[in-house]
mmCIF file with all atom_site columns, C-alpha atoms in Angstrom:
data_model
loop_
_atom_site.group_PDB
_atom_site.id
_atom_site.type_symbol
_atom_site.label_atom_id
_atom_site.label_alt_id
_atom_site.label_comp_id
_atom_site.label_asym_id
_atom_site.label_entity_id
_atom_site.label_seq_id
_atom_site.pdbx_PDB_ins_code
_atom_site.Cartn_x
_atom_site.Cartn_y
_atom_site.Cartn_z
_atom_site.occupancy
_atom_site.B_iso_or_equiv
_atom_site.pdbx_formal_charge
_atom_site.auth_seq_id
_atom_site.auth_comp_id
_atom_site.auth_asym_id
_atom_site.auth_atom_id
_atom_site.pdbx_PDB_model_num
ATOM 1  C CA . MET A 1 1  ? -3.369  -68.806 77.799  1.00 0.00 ? 1  MET A CA 1
ATOM 2  C CA . VAL A 1 2  ? -0.275  -66.881 76.637  1.00 0.00 ? 2  VAL A CA 1
ATOM 3  C CA . ARG A 1 3  ? 0.580   -63.306 77.125  1.00 0.00 ? 3  ARG A CA 1
ATOM 4  C CA . GLN A 1 4  ? 3.487   -61.489 75.684  1.00 0.00 ? 4  GLN A CA 1
ATOM 5  C CA . LEU A 1 5  ? 6.001   -59.623 77.555  1.00 0.00 ? 5  LEU A CA 1
ATOM 6  C CA . SER A 1 6  ? 6.499   -55.845 76.575  1.00 0.00 ? 6  SER A CA 1
ATOM 7  C CA . GLN A 1 7  ? 9.300   -53.843 76.236  1.00 0.00 ? 7  GLN A CA 1
ATOM 8  C CA . ARG A 1 8  ? 8.206   -52.007 79.324  1.00 0.00 ? 8  ARG A CA 1
ATOM 9  C CA . ASN A 1 9  ? 8.394   -55.293 81.145  1.00 0.00 ? 9  ASN A CA 1
ATOM 10 C CA . THR A 1 10 ? 4.493   -55.624 81.403  1.00 0.00 ? 10 THR A CA 1
ATOM 11 C CA . ILE A 1 11 ? 2.359   -58.340 80.699  1.00 0.00 ? 11 ILE A CA 1
ATOM 12 C CA . THR A 1 12 ? -2.234  -57.584 80.537  1.00 0.00 ? 12 THR A CA 1
ATOM 13 C CA . ILE A 1 13 ? -3.776  -59.816 82.733  1.00 0.00 ? 13 ILE A CA 1
ATOM 14 C CA . PRO A 1 14 ? -7.350  -60.296 80.661  1.00 0.00 ? 14 PRO A CA 1
ATOM 15 C CA . ALA A 1 15 ? -10.251 -58.968 82.714  1.00 0.00 ? 15 ALA A CA 1
ATOM 16 C CA . LYS A 1 16 ? -11.820 -62.688 82.457  1.00 0.00 ? 16 LYS A CA 1
ATOM 17 C CA . VAL A 1 17 ? -9.061  -63.888 84.612  1.00 0.00 ? 17 VAL A CA 1
ATOM 18 C CA . LEU A 1 18 ? -9.351  -61.012 86.660  1.00 0.00 ? 18 LEU A CA 1
ATOM 19 C CA . LYS A 1 19 ? -13.077 -60.927 87.392  1.00 0.00 ? 19 LYS A CA 1
ATOM 20 C CA . GLU A 1 20 ? -12.752 -65.083 88.493  1.00 0.00 ? 20 GLU A CA 1
ATOM 21 C CA . ILE A 1 21 ? -10.683 -63.795 91.350  1.00 0.00 ? 21 ILE A CA 1
ATOM 22 C CA . GLY A 1 22 ? -12.843 -60.720 92.168  1.00 0.00 ? 22 GLY A CA 1
ATOM 23 C CA . SER A 1 23 ? -9.759  -57.863 91.506  1.00 0.00 ? 23 SER A CA 1
ATOM 24 C CA . LYS A 1 24 ? -10.543 -54.999 89.816  1.00 0.00 ? 24 LYS A CA 1
ATOM 25 C CA . PRO A 1 25 ? -7.823  -51.753 88.783  1.00 0.00 ? 25 PRO A CA 1
ATOM 26 C CA . GLY A 1 26 ? -6.209  -50.685 91.572  1.00 0.00 ? 26 GLY A CA 1
ATOM 27 C CA . ASP A 1 27 ? -5.679  -53.805 93.421  1.00 0.00 ? 27 ASP A CA 1
ATOM 28 C CA . LEU A 1 28 ? -2.225  -54.168 94.441  1.00 0.00 ? 28 LEU A CA 1
ATOM 29 C CA . PHE A 1 29 ? -0.663  -57.683 93.899  1.00 0.00 ? 29 PHE A CA 1
ATOM 30 C CA . GLU A 1 30 ? 2.347   -59.018 96.073  1.00 0.00 ? 30 GLU A CA 1
ATOM 31 C CA . ILE A 1 31 ? 5.278   -60.874 93.557  1.00 0.00 ? 31 ILE A CA 1
ATOM 32 C CA . GLU A 1 32 ? 6.538   -63.943 94.021  1.00 0.00 ? 32 GLU A CA 1
ATOM 33 C CA . ASN A 1 33 ? 8.946   -66.128 92.445  1.00 0.00 ? 33 ASN A CA 1
ATOM 34 C CA . ASP A 1 34 ? 9.947   -69.714 93.447  1.00 0.00 ? 34 ASP A CA 1
ATOM 35 C CA . GLY A 1 35 ? 12.786  -69.998 90.482  1.00 0.00 ? 35 GLY A CA 1
ATOM 36 C CA . THR A 1 36 ? 10.361  -71.054 87.527  1.00 0.00 ? 36 THR A CA 1
ATOM 37 C CA . ARG A 1 37 ? 6.815   -69.125 87.850  1.00 0.00 ? 37 ARG A CA 1
ATOM 38 C CA . ILE A 1 38 ? 5.958   -65.767 88.946  1.00 0.00 ? 38 ILE A CA 1
ATOM 39 C CA . ILE A 1 39 ? 3.145   -65.916 91.356  1.00 0.00 ? 39 ILE A CA 1
ATOM 40 C CA . LEU A 1 40 ? 0.690   -63.079 92.109  1.00 0.00 ? 40 LEU A CA 1
ATOM 41 C CA . ILE A 1 41 ? -0.702  -62.424 94.986  1.00 0.00 ? 41 ILE A CA 1
ATOM 42 C CA . PRO A 1 42 ? -3.734  -60.378 95.646  1.00 0.00 ? 42 PRO A CA 1
ATOM 43 C CA . LYS A 1 43 ? -2.788  -58.054 98.472  1.00 0.00 ? 43 LYS A CA 1
ATOM 44 C CA . THR A 1 44 ? -4.902  -55.590 100.727 1.00 0.00 ? 44 THR A CA 1
ATOM 45 C CA . ILE A 1 45 ? -3.455  -52.954 103.068 1.00 0.00 ? 45 ILE A CA 1
ATOM 46 C CA . GLU A 1 46 ? -3.553  -52.383 106.177 1.00 0.00 ? 46 GLU A CA 1
ATOM 47 C CA . ASP A 1 47 ? -3.269  -48.888 108.614 1.00 0.00 ? 47 ASP A CA 1
ATOM 48 C CA . LYS A 1 48 ? -0.749  -48.814 110.983 1.00 0.00 ? 48 LYS A CA 1
ATOM 49 C CA . PHE A 1 49 ? -2.951  -48.419 113.730 1.00 0.00 ? 49 PHE A CA 1
ATOM 50 C CA . THR A 1 50 ? -6.336  -49.491 114.504 1.00 0.00 ? 50 THR A CA 1
ATOM 51 C CA . GLU A 1 51 ? -9.021  -47.872 115.374 1.00 0.00 ? 51 GLU A CA 1
ATOM 52 C CA . LEU A 1 52 ? -8.229  -47.825 119.240 1.00 0.00 ? 52 LEU A CA 1
ATOM 53 C CA . GLU A 1 53 ? -4.310  -46.696 118.469 1.00 0.00 ? 53 GLU A CA 1
ATOM 54 C CA . TRP A 1 54 ? -6.124  -43.768 116.438 1.00 0.00 ? 54 TRP A CA 1
ATOM 55 C CA . LYS A 1 55 ? -8.340  -42.493 119.366 1.00 0.00 ? 55 LYS A CA 1
ATOM 56 C CA . LYS A 1 56 ? -5.242  -43.005 121.759 1.00 0.00 ? 56 LYS A CA 1
ATOM 57 C CA . LEU A 1 57 ? -3.426  -40.753 119.705 1.00 0.00 ? 57 LEU A CA 1
ATOM 58 C CA . GLY A 1 58 ? -6.044  -38.402 119.372 1.00 0.00 ? 58 GLY A CA 1
ATOM 59 C CA . LYS A 1 59 ? -6.187  -38.249 123.202 1.00 0.00 ? 59 LYS A CA 1
ATOM 60 C CA . ILE A 1 60 ? -2.483  -37.611 123.166 1.00 0.00 ? 60 ILE A CA 1
ATOM 61 C CA . ALA A 1 61 ? -2.547  -35.050 120.262 1.00 0.00 ? 61 ALA A CA 1
ATOM 62 C CA . LYS A 1 62 ? -5.536  -32.994 122.604 1.00 0.00 ? 62 LYS A CA 1
ATOM 63 C CA . GLU A 1 63 ? -3.811  -33.280 126.029 1.00 0.00 ? 63 GLU A CA 1
ATOM 64 C CA . LYS A 1 64 ? -1.577  -30.037 127.157 1.00 0.00 ? 64 LYS A CA 1
ATOM 65 C CA . GLY A 1 65 ? 2.177   -30.476 125.408 1.00 0.00 ? 65 GLY A CA 1
ATOM 66 C CA . LYS A 1 66 ? 5.837   -31.027 127.578 1.00 0.00 ? 66 LYS A CA 1
ATOM 67 C CA . LEU A 1 67 ? 8.947   -30.274 126.220 1.00 0.00 ? 67 LEU A CA 1
ATOM 68 C CA . TYR A 1 68 ? 11.456  -32.438 126.810 1.00 0.00 ? 68 TYR A CA 1
ATOM 69 C CA . LYS A 1 69 ? 15.744  -32.295 126.693 1.00 0.00 ? 69 LYS A CA 1
ATOM 70 C CA . ASN A 1 70 ? 15.755  -35.202 124.236 1.00 0.00 ? 70 ASN A CA 1
ATOM 71 C CA . ALA A 1 71 ? 13.811  -37.658 122.035 1.00 0.00 ? 71 ALA A CA 1
ATOM 72 C CA . GLU A 1 72 ? 14.365  -40.657 124.413 1.00 0.00 ? 72 GLU A CA 1
ATOM 73 C CA . ASP A 1 73 ? 12.843  -39.081 126.988 1.00 0.00 ? 73 ASP A CA 1
ATOM 74 C CA . ALA A 1 74 ? 9.964   -37.856 124.357 1.00 0.00 ? 74 ALA A CA 1
ATOM 75 C CA . LYS A 1 75 ? 9.860   -41.770 122.869 1.00 0.00 ? 75 LYS A CA 1
ATOM 76 C CA . LYS A 1 76 ? 9.747   -43.144 127.008 1.00 0.00 ? 76 LYS A CA 1
ATOM 77 C CA . HIS A 1 77 ? 6.701   -40.622 127.475 1.00 0.00 ? 77 HIS A CA 1
ATOM 78 C CA . MET A 1 78 ? 4.511   -41.112 124.404 1.00 0.00 ? 78 MET A CA 1
ATOM 79 C CA . LYS A 1 79 ? 5.052   -44.958 125.607 1.00 0.00 ? 79 LYS A CA 1
ATOM 80 C CA . VAL A 1 80 ? 4.035   -44.257 129.252 1.00 0.00 ? 80 VAL A CA 1
ATOM 81 C CA . LEU A 1 81 ? 1.038   -42.404 127.781 1.00 0.00 ? 81 LEU A CA 1
ATOM 82 C CA . ILE A 1 82 ? -0.035  -45.045 124.951 1.00 0.00 ? 82 ILE A CA 1
ATOM 83 C CA . ASN A 1 83 ? -0.568  -47.558 127.763 1.00 0.00 ? 83 ASN A CA 1
ATOM 84 C CA . GLU A 1 84 ? -2.119  -45.400 129.764 1.00 0.00 ? 84 GLU A CA 1
ATOM 85 C CA . VAL A 1 85 ? -5.447  -44.858 127.620 1.00 0.00 ? 85 VAL A CA 1
#
């Protein structure tokens, strides 16, 4: 199967090929180059935080605030709070 590279550096992947790998519009792909080939690898995005981490952050957000003199002290305290939950 041959496709032409457009002036805007795009290549259309046939719907049949995408269907065979279970891909649909909006899906993400990692692009790799092995020197002679361009390789497309289907990818999914994972949340930065797990559900447990979100719960911990939610608990911290509900607590009464505390003021710190500098960012480093605040970061240290946040680490302690996250480890306590």
